[in-house]
Structure formats: structure tokens, C-alpha cells
Amino acid sequence: MKRTITTGLLLALVGLAALAWAAGPLATVQARVREVLAVLNDPALQGEDAKPARRDRLRQIAGRMFDFDALARFTLGNNWRKLDRAQQQEFIQLYRQLLERAYLDKILAYTNERIVFEKEIPAAADRAEVQSTVVTATARIPIHYRLLAAGDTWLVYDVVIEGVSLVRNYRSQFNGILATQSPARMLQEMRQKLI
């Protein structure tokens, strides 16, 4: 009897894992946003003392939600090839830290706005866009997530907020820097911003 229950539980877990792996772009984004909201609404994670723990949990979710390698490559575009392998790896890490610093406080300022997931638009066999809207008391803010298939899951490589692409916005900034400076100098400036 005990063996039957254990076998049943294992099969159920395998089935749930298969469902999670088979989740499409819309279900993937919805699941990650639910995780973020759970952190933001967790009574044990409220207050200034819990802010470091909230940030850490949000970073973990971001690690499962975003393809930071693709985000970095797409952001630099053709300039990606100007960086050697070690510089590329450092850029990925520094860029991730800069994004976390820029956006975590905005996420932590969430005050129960409603998030409406509208649709999933396939862009190619391995790409899709999930369209959503954040509804506040005074505005509707469109947020579109662009995703890549990554093995058995989907990962975000760009976010478009009110028509402004994160990738394009940062690409113009980094292109401006790399037009006049070396990749090593760009990385040095990024490191200084994080001090």
C-alpha cells in the first residue's frame, strides 16, 4: 500500500513537471509574475528589515524568468563581437546587476495594481510575445514580454513598456559609448556605476 502511494506521488510529480516544462510563453510569464506578487504580498517579507530578503527572492525569480545572456547579446547587437569572451561574460554579469539596481525598487513599489494578461503572439517557432497591461487607478500601462524558447521552457529576452523596448533603449546607450570608447573602458564605467 505504501509503495503504491509513493509510486502514485512520483507519477503525479513527474506529470506536474512535464506540464511545467510544456507551459507556453503566456503560462510561463503568468507563473513568474504570480511568484513576484507572492513575494511582494508575503506578510513575512514586509517592512524595511525584510527588504534585503525581498530583493533576494526577486533576484532568484528574475534568474528563472530572464535569459540574461540573450538580453545582453541583443542589447549590444553588432557590438557584441567587439568584446572578447571574457568581456562578454563580464558584460552579462554587470548588465544584470545594473538592471536589477534600476528596476528592483520599482517592483518593490508595487501597490496592488491589477495585471491583465491579454494574449500570446507567436513570432517564430522559438520566439513569442506575451502582451499584458498593468491597470492603475489612473492609467493602463501596456507591458509586452518577448520570449525565447530555451530547451523545455521560455525565457524573457526583452520587455517593452509603453512602446519602449528595454533592449533598444540600452542598445542606443551602449552603442553611443562603444562608438568612442573601447569595450574595456565601457566595462570599467559599468563597474564604477555599481560601486
PDB file of C-alpha atoms in Angstrom:
ATOM      1  CA  MET A   1       0.000   0.000   0.000  1.00  0.00           C
ATOM      2  CA  LYS A   2       2.758   2.408   0.991  1.00  0.00           C
ATOM      3  CA  ARG A   3       4.632   1.573  -2.200  1.00  0.00           C
ATOM      4  CA  THR A   4       1.513   2.266  -4.302  1.00  0.00           C
ATOM      5  CA  ILE A   5       1.051   5.688  -2.694  1.00  0.00           C
ATOM      6  CA  THR A   6       4.731   6.524  -3.204  1.00  0.00           C
ATOM      7  CA  THR A   7       4.559   5.418  -6.835  1.00  0.00           C
ATOM      8  CA  GLY A   8       1.390   7.465  -7.328  1.00  0.00           C
ATOM      9  CA  LEU A   9       3.000  10.550  -5.827  1.00  0.00           C
ATOM     10  CA  LEU A  10       6.088  10.146  -8.002  1.00  0.00           C
ATOM     11  CA  LEU A  11       3.960   9.796 -11.126  1.00  0.00           C
ATOM     12  CA  ALA A  12       1.957  12.873 -10.146  1.00  0.00           C
ATOM     13  CA  LEU A  13       5.160  14.871  -9.627  1.00  0.00           C
ATOM     14  CA  VAL A  14       6.545  13.703 -12.967  1.00  0.00           C
ATOM     15  CA  GLY A  15       3.250  14.694 -14.589  1.00  0.00           C
ATOM     16  CA  LEU A  16       3.347  18.130 -12.953  1.00  0.00           C
ATOM     17  CA  ALA A  17       6.941  18.594 -14.022  1.00  0.00           C
ATOM     18  CA  ALA A  18       6.023  17.679 -17.595  1.00  0.00           C
ATOM     19  CA  LEU A  19       3.170  20.201 -17.506  1.00  0.00           C
ATOM     20  CA  ALA A  20       5.526  22.891 -16.223  1.00  0.00           C
ATOM     21  CA  TRP A  21       8.057  22.115 -18.961  1.00  0.00           C
ATOM     22  CA  ALA A  22       5.324  22.165 -21.586  1.00  0.00           C
ATOM     23  CA  ALA A  23       3.994  25.533 -20.421  1.00  0.00           C
ATOM     24  CA  GLY A  24       3.845  28.032 -23.224  1.00  0.00           C
ATOM     25  CA  PRO A  25       5.043  31.625 -23.107  1.00  0.00           C
ATOM     26  CA  LEU A  26       1.828  33.035 -21.603  1.00  0.00           C
ATOM     27  CA  ALA A  27       1.663  30.432 -18.831  1.00  0.00           C
ATOM     28  CA  THR A  28       5.370  30.913 -18.112  1.00  0.00           C
ATOM     29  CA  VAL A  29       5.100  34.697 -17.720  1.00  0.00           C
ATOM     30  CA  GLN A  30       1.917  34.364 -15.652  1.00  0.00           C
ATOM     31  CA  ALA A  31       3.630  31.887 -13.324  1.00  0.00           C
ATOM     32  CA  ARG A  32       6.665  34.122 -12.803  1.00  0.00           C
ATOM     33  CA  VAL A  33       4.517  37.221 -12.223  1.00  0.00           C
ATOM     34  CA  ARG A  34       2.488  35.251  -9.665  1.00  0.00           C
ATOM     35  CA  GLU A  35       5.752  34.358  -7.904  1.00  0.00           C
ATOM     36  CA  VAL A  36       6.747  38.043  -7.823  1.00  0.00           C
ATOM     37  CA  LEU A  37       3.343  39.052  -6.454  1.00  0.00           C
ATOM     38  CA  ALA A  38       3.567  36.330  -3.803  1.00  0.00           C
ATOM     39  CA  VAL A  39       6.875  37.815  -2.613  1.00  0.00           C
ATOM     40  CA  LEU A  40       5.506  41.366  -2.642  1.00  0.00           C
ATOM     41  CA  ASN A  41       2.383  40.353  -0.719  1.00  0.00           C
ATOM     42  CA  ASP A  42       4.048  37.973   1.760  1.00  0.00           C
ATOM     43  CA  PRO A  43       3.400  39.369   5.277  1.00  0.00           C
ATOM     44  CA  ALA A  44       6.698  37.887   6.479  1.00  0.00           C
ATOM     45  CA  LEU A  45       8.561  39.962   3.880  1.00  0.00           C
ATOM     46  CA  GLN A  46       7.063  43.377   4.692  1.00  0.00           C
ATOM     47  CA  GLY A  47       8.890  46.337   6.201  1.00  0.00           C
ATOM     48  CA  GLU A  48      12.362  47.795   5.830  1.00  0.00           C
ATOM     49  CA  ASP A  49      14.030  44.964   7.768  1.00  0.00           C
ATOM     50  CA  ALA A  50      12.739  42.436   5.233  1.00  0.00           C
ATOM     51  CA  LYS A  51      13.739  44.478   2.166  1.00  0.00           C
ATOM     52  CA  PRO A  52      17.033  42.568   1.590  1.00  0.00           C
ATOM     53  CA  ALA A  53      15.149  39.247   1.723  1.00  0.00           C
ATOM     54  CA  ARG A  54      12.512  40.561  -0.721  1.00  0.00           C
ATOM     55  CA  ARG A  55      15.252  41.726  -3.097  1.00  0.00           C
ATOM     56  CA  ASP A  56      16.999  38.349  -2.884  1.00  0.00           C
ATOM     57  CA  ARG A  57      13.789  36.447  -3.641  1.00  0.00           C
ATOM     58  CA  LEU A  58      13.033  38.757  -6.585  1.00  0.00           C
ATOM     59  CA  ARG A  59      16.558  38.220  -7.956  1.00  0.00           C
ATOM     60  CA  GLN A  60      16.008  34.453  -7.797  1.00  0.00           C
ATOM     61  CA  ILE A  61      12.745  34.771  -9.727  1.00  0.00           C
ATOM     62  CA  ALA A  62      14.422  37.031 -12.305  1.00  0.00           C
ATOM     63  CA  GLY A  63      17.077  34.347 -12.775  1.00  0.00           C
ATOM     64  CA  ARG A  64      14.356  31.865 -13.738  1.00  0.00           C
ATOM     65  CA  MET A  65      12.399  34.380 -15.837  1.00  0.00           C
ATOM     66  CA  PHE A  66      15.041  36.160 -17.932  1.00  0.00           C
ATOM     67  CA  ASP A  67      17.660  34.944 -20.387  1.00  0.00           C
ATOM     68  CA  PHE A  68      20.348  37.424 -19.346  1.00  0.00           C
ATOM     69  CA  ASP A  69      22.805  36.065 -21.943  1.00  0.00           C
ATOM     70  CA  ALA A  70      20.363  36.761 -24.793  1.00  0.00           C
ATOM     71  CA  LEU A  71      19.338  40.071 -23.249  1.00  0.00           C
ATOM     72  CA  ALA A  72      22.998  41.159 -23.201  1.00  0.00           C
ATOM     73  CA  ARG A  73      23.681  39.949 -26.773  1.00  0.00           C
ATOM     74  CA  PHE A  74      20.580  41.625 -28.197  1.00  0.00           C
ATOM     75  CA  THR A  75      21.326  44.822 -26.289  1.00  0.00           C
ATOM     76  CA  LEU A  76      24.813  45.150 -27.775  1.00  0.00           C
ATOM     77  CA  GLY A  77      23.691  43.955 -31.214  1.00  0.00           C
ATOM     78  CA  ASN A  78      26.601  44.023 -33.674  1.00  0.00           C
ATOM     79  CA  ASN A  79      28.867  45.445 -30.975  1.00  0.00           C
ATOM     80  CA  TRP A  80      28.711  42.082 -29.151  1.00  0.00           C
ATOM     81  CA  ARG A  81      31.505  40.841 -31.455  1.00  0.00           C
ATOM     82  CA  LYS A  82      33.792  43.692 -30.337  1.00  0.00           C
ATOM     83  CA  LEU A  83      34.050  42.060 -26.904  1.00  0.00           C
ATOM     84  CA  ASP A  84      36.259  39.037 -26.328  1.00  0.00           C
ATOM     85  CA  ARG A  85      34.772  36.036 -24.493  1.00  0.00           C
ATOM     86  CA  ALA A  86      35.857  37.204 -21.025  1.00  0.00           C
ATOM     87  CA  GLN A  87      34.484  40.698 -21.698  1.00  0.00           C
ATOM     88  CA  GLN A  88      31.192  39.219 -22.894  1.00  0.00           C
ATOM     89  CA  GLN A  89      30.826  37.219 -19.685  1.00  0.00           C
ATOM     90  CA  GLU A  90      31.660  40.246 -17.572  1.00  0.00           C
ATOM     91  CA  PHE A  91      29.206  42.380 -19.553  1.00  0.00           C
ATOM     92  CA  ILE A  92      26.416  39.861 -18.902  1.00  0.00           C
ATOM     93  CA  GLN A  93      27.069  39.971 -15.146  1.00  0.00           C
ATOM     94  CA  LEU A  94      27.444  43.757 -14.920  1.00  0.00           C
ATOM     95  CA  TYR A  95      24.409  44.384 -17.122  1.00  0.00           C
ATOM     96  CA  ARG A  96      22.307  42.082 -14.970  1.00  0.00           C
ATOM     97  CA  GLN A  97      23.402  43.938 -11.837  1.00  0.00           C
ATOM     98  CA  LEU A  98      22.641  47.320 -13.447  1.00  0.00           C
ATOM     99  CA  LEU A  99      19.170  46.153 -14.481  1.00  0.00           C
ATOM    100  CA  GLU A 100      18.467  44.776 -11.016  1.00  0.00           C
ATOM    101  CA  ARG A 101      19.561  48.037  -9.435  1.00  0.00           C
ATOM    102  CA  ALA A 102      17.429  50.077 -11.857  1.00  0.00           C
ATOM    103  CA  TYR A 103      14.249  48.010 -11.650  1.00  0.00           C
ATOM    104  CA  LEU A 104      14.035  46.201  -8.291  1.00  0.00           C
ATOM    105  CA  ASP A 105      12.996  49.338  -6.409  1.00  0.00           C
ATOM    106  CA  LYS A 106      10.267  49.952  -8.988  1.00  0.00           C
ATOM    107  CA  ILE A 107       8.986  46.420  -8.487  1.00  0.00           C
ATOM    108  CA  LEU A 108       9.158  46.803  -4.710  1.00  0.00           C
ATOM    109  CA  ALA A 109       6.957  49.915  -5.024  1.00  0.00           C
ATOM    110  CA  TYR A 110       4.073  47.769  -6.329  1.00  0.00           C
ATOM    111  CA  THR A 111       0.801  48.695  -4.603  1.00  0.00           C
ATOM    112  CA  ASN A 112      -1.765  46.107  -5.704  1.00  0.00           C
ATOM    113  CA  GLU A 113      -2.234  47.321  -9.259  1.00  0.00           C
ATOM    114  CA  ARG A 114      -4.127  44.843 -11.408  1.00  0.00           C
ATOM    115  CA  ILE A 115      -2.222  42.916 -14.063  1.00  0.00           C
ATOM    116  CA  VAL A 116      -4.210  41.715 -17.063  1.00  0.00           C
ATOM    117  CA  PHE A 117      -2.651  39.159 -19.401  1.00  0.00           C
ATOM    118  CA  GLU A 118      -4.144  39.676 -22.827  1.00  0.00           C
ATOM    119  CA  LYS A 119      -2.589  37.320 -25.336  1.00  0.00           C
ATOM    120  CA  GLU A 120       0.356  35.339 -26.572  1.00  0.00           C
ATOM    121  CA  ILE A 121       1.597  36.077 -30.078  1.00  0.00           C
ATOM    122  CA  PRO A 122       3.940  33.543 -31.705  1.00  0.00           C
ATOM    123  CA  ALA A 123       6.749  35.350 -33.556  1.00  0.00           C
ATOM    124  CA  ALA A 124       8.626  32.255 -34.773  1.00  0.00           C
ATOM    125  CA  ALA A 125       8.994  28.628 -33.734  1.00  0.00           C
ATOM    126  CA  ASP A 126      11.297  29.693 -30.913  1.00  0.00           C
ATOM    127  CA  ARG A 127      10.015  33.214 -30.144  1.00  0.00           C
ATOM    128  CA  ALA A 128       6.822  34.739 -28.825  1.00  0.00           C
ATOM    129  CA  GLU A 129       5.420  37.871 -27.244  1.00  0.00           C
ATOM    130  CA  VAL A 130       3.118  37.974 -24.232  1.00  0.00           C
ATOM    131  CA  GLN A 131       1.034  41.122 -24.022  1.00  0.00           C
ATOM    132  CA  SER A 132      -0.194  42.389 -20.686  1.00  0.00           C
ATOM    133  CA  THR A 133      -1.476  45.591 -19.129  1.00  0.00           C
ATOM    134  CA  VAL A 134      -0.944  46.990 -15.653  1.00  0.00           C
ATOM    135  CA  VAL A 135      -4.124  48.765 -14.607  1.00  0.00           C
ATOM    136  CA  THR A 136      -3.785  51.543 -12.040  1.00  0.00           C
ATOM    137  CA  ALA A 137      -6.433  53.908 -10.712  1.00  0.00           C
ATOM    138  CA  THR A 138      -5.476  56.458 -13.353  1.00  0.00           C
ATOM    139  CA  ALA A 139      -3.799  54.609 -16.238  1.00  0.00           C
ATOM    140  CA  ARG A 140      -3.418  51.466 -18.307  1.00  0.00           C
ATOM    141  CA  ILE A 141       0.241  50.631 -18.907  1.00  0.00           C
ATOM    142  CA  PRO A 142       0.977  48.109 -21.675  1.00  0.00           C
ATOM    143  CA  ILE A 143       3.829  45.726 -20.895  1.00  0.00           C
ATOM    144  CA  HIS A 144       4.894  43.204 -23.512  1.00  0.00           C
ATOM    145  CA  TYR A 145       7.325  40.385 -22.756  1.00  0.00           C
ATOM    146  CA  ARG A 146       9.395  38.980 -25.612  1.00  0.00           C
ATOM    147  CA  LEU A 147      10.480  35.399 -25.043  1.00  0.00           C
ATOM    148  CA  LEU A 148      12.798  32.778 -26.496  1.00  0.00           C
ATOM    149  CA  ALA A 149      12.339  29.036 -26.264  1.00  0.00           C
ATOM    150  CA  ALA A 150      15.165  27.709 -24.105  1.00  0.00           C
ATOM    151  CA  GLY A 151      15.099  23.943 -24.086  1.00  0.00           C
ATOM    152  CA  ASP A 152      11.897  22.967 -22.333  1.00  0.00           C
ATOM    153  CA  THR A 153      10.955  26.435 -21.091  1.00  0.00           C
ATOM    154  CA  TRP A 154      10.545  30.040 -22.231  1.00  0.00           C
ATOM    155  CA  LEU A 155      12.726  32.925 -21.049  1.00  0.00           C
ATOM    156  CA  VAL A 156      12.240  36.670 -21.426  1.00  0.00           C
ATOM    157  CA  TYR A 157      14.858  38.478 -23.520  1.00  0.00           C
ATOM    158  CA  ASP A 158      13.151  41.896 -23.800  1.00  0.00           C
ATOM    159  CA  VAL A 159      10.408  43.877 -22.085  1.00  0.00           C
ATOM    160  CA  VAL A 160       8.521  46.632 -23.901  1.00  0.00           C
ATOM    161  CA  ILE A 161       6.855  49.133 -21.558  1.00  0.00           C
ATOM    162  CA  GLU A 162       4.524  51.670 -23.166  1.00  0.00           C
ATOM    163  CA  GLY A 163       6.157  51.015 -26.522  1.00  0.00           C
ATOM    164  CA  VAL A 164       9.734  51.424 -25.249  1.00  0.00           C
ATOM    165  CA  SER A 165      11.928  48.343 -25.619  1.00  0.00           C
ATOM    166  CA  LEU A 166      14.406  47.701 -22.816  1.00  0.00           C
ATOM    167  CA  VAL A 167      16.845  46.211 -25.348  1.00  0.00           C
ATOM    168  CA  ARG A 168      16.593  49.098 -27.823  1.00  0.00           C
ATOM    169  CA  ASN A 169      16.809  51.738 -25.105  1.00  0.00           C
ATOM    170  CA  TYR A 170      20.003  50.293 -23.635  1.00  0.00           C
ATOM    171  CA  ARG A 171      21.380  49.458 -27.109  1.00  0.00           C
ATOM    172  CA  SER A 172      21.360  53.130 -28.066  1.00  0.00           C
ATOM    173  CA  GLN A 173      23.211  53.992 -24.859  1.00  0.00           C
ATOM    174  CA  PHE A 174      25.854  51.279 -25.254  1.00  0.00           C
ATOM    175  CA  ASN A 175      26.256  51.973 -28.997  1.00  0.00           C
ATOM    176  CA  GLY A 176      26.997  55.591 -28.128  1.00  0.00           C
ATOM    177  CA  ILE A 177      29.649  54.530 -25.636  1.00  0.00           C
ATOM    178  CA  LEU A 178      31.240  51.958 -27.961  1.00  0.00           C
ATOM    179  CA  ALA A 179      31.333  54.455 -30.839  1.00  0.00           C
ATOM    180  CA  THR A 180      34.011  56.415 -28.983  1.00  0.00           C
ATOM    181  CA  GLN A 181      35.400  54.036 -26.354  1.00  0.00           C
ATOM    182  CA  SER A 182      36.822  50.548 -26.111  1.00  0.00           C
ATOM    183  CA  PRO A 183      34.882  47.623 -24.635  1.00  0.00           C
ATOM    184  CA  ALA A 184      37.348  47.632 -21.713  1.00  0.00           C
ATOM    185  CA  ARG A 185      36.512  51.277 -20.969  1.00  0.00           C
ATOM    186  CA  MET A 186      32.765  50.558 -21.205  1.00  0.00           C
ATOM    187  CA  LEU A 187      33.125  47.715 -18.693  1.00  0.00           C
ATOM    188  CA  GLN A 188      35.157  49.945 -16.393  1.00  0.00           C
ATOM    189  CA  GLU A 189      32.361  52.560 -16.469  1.00  0.00           C
ATOM    190  CA  MET A 190      29.789  49.860 -15.710  1.00  0.00           C
ATOM    191  CA  ARG A 191      31.827  48.654 -12.728  1.00  0.00           C
ATOM    192  CA  GLN A 192      32.067  52.220 -11.422  1.00  0.00           C
ATOM    193  CA  LYS A 193      28.285  52.663 -11.642  1.00  0.00           C
ATOM    194  CA  LEU A 194      27.847  49.623  -9.419  1.00  0.00           C
ATOM    195  CA  ILE A 195      30.132  50.882  -6.637  1.00  0.00           C
TER     196      ILE A 195
END
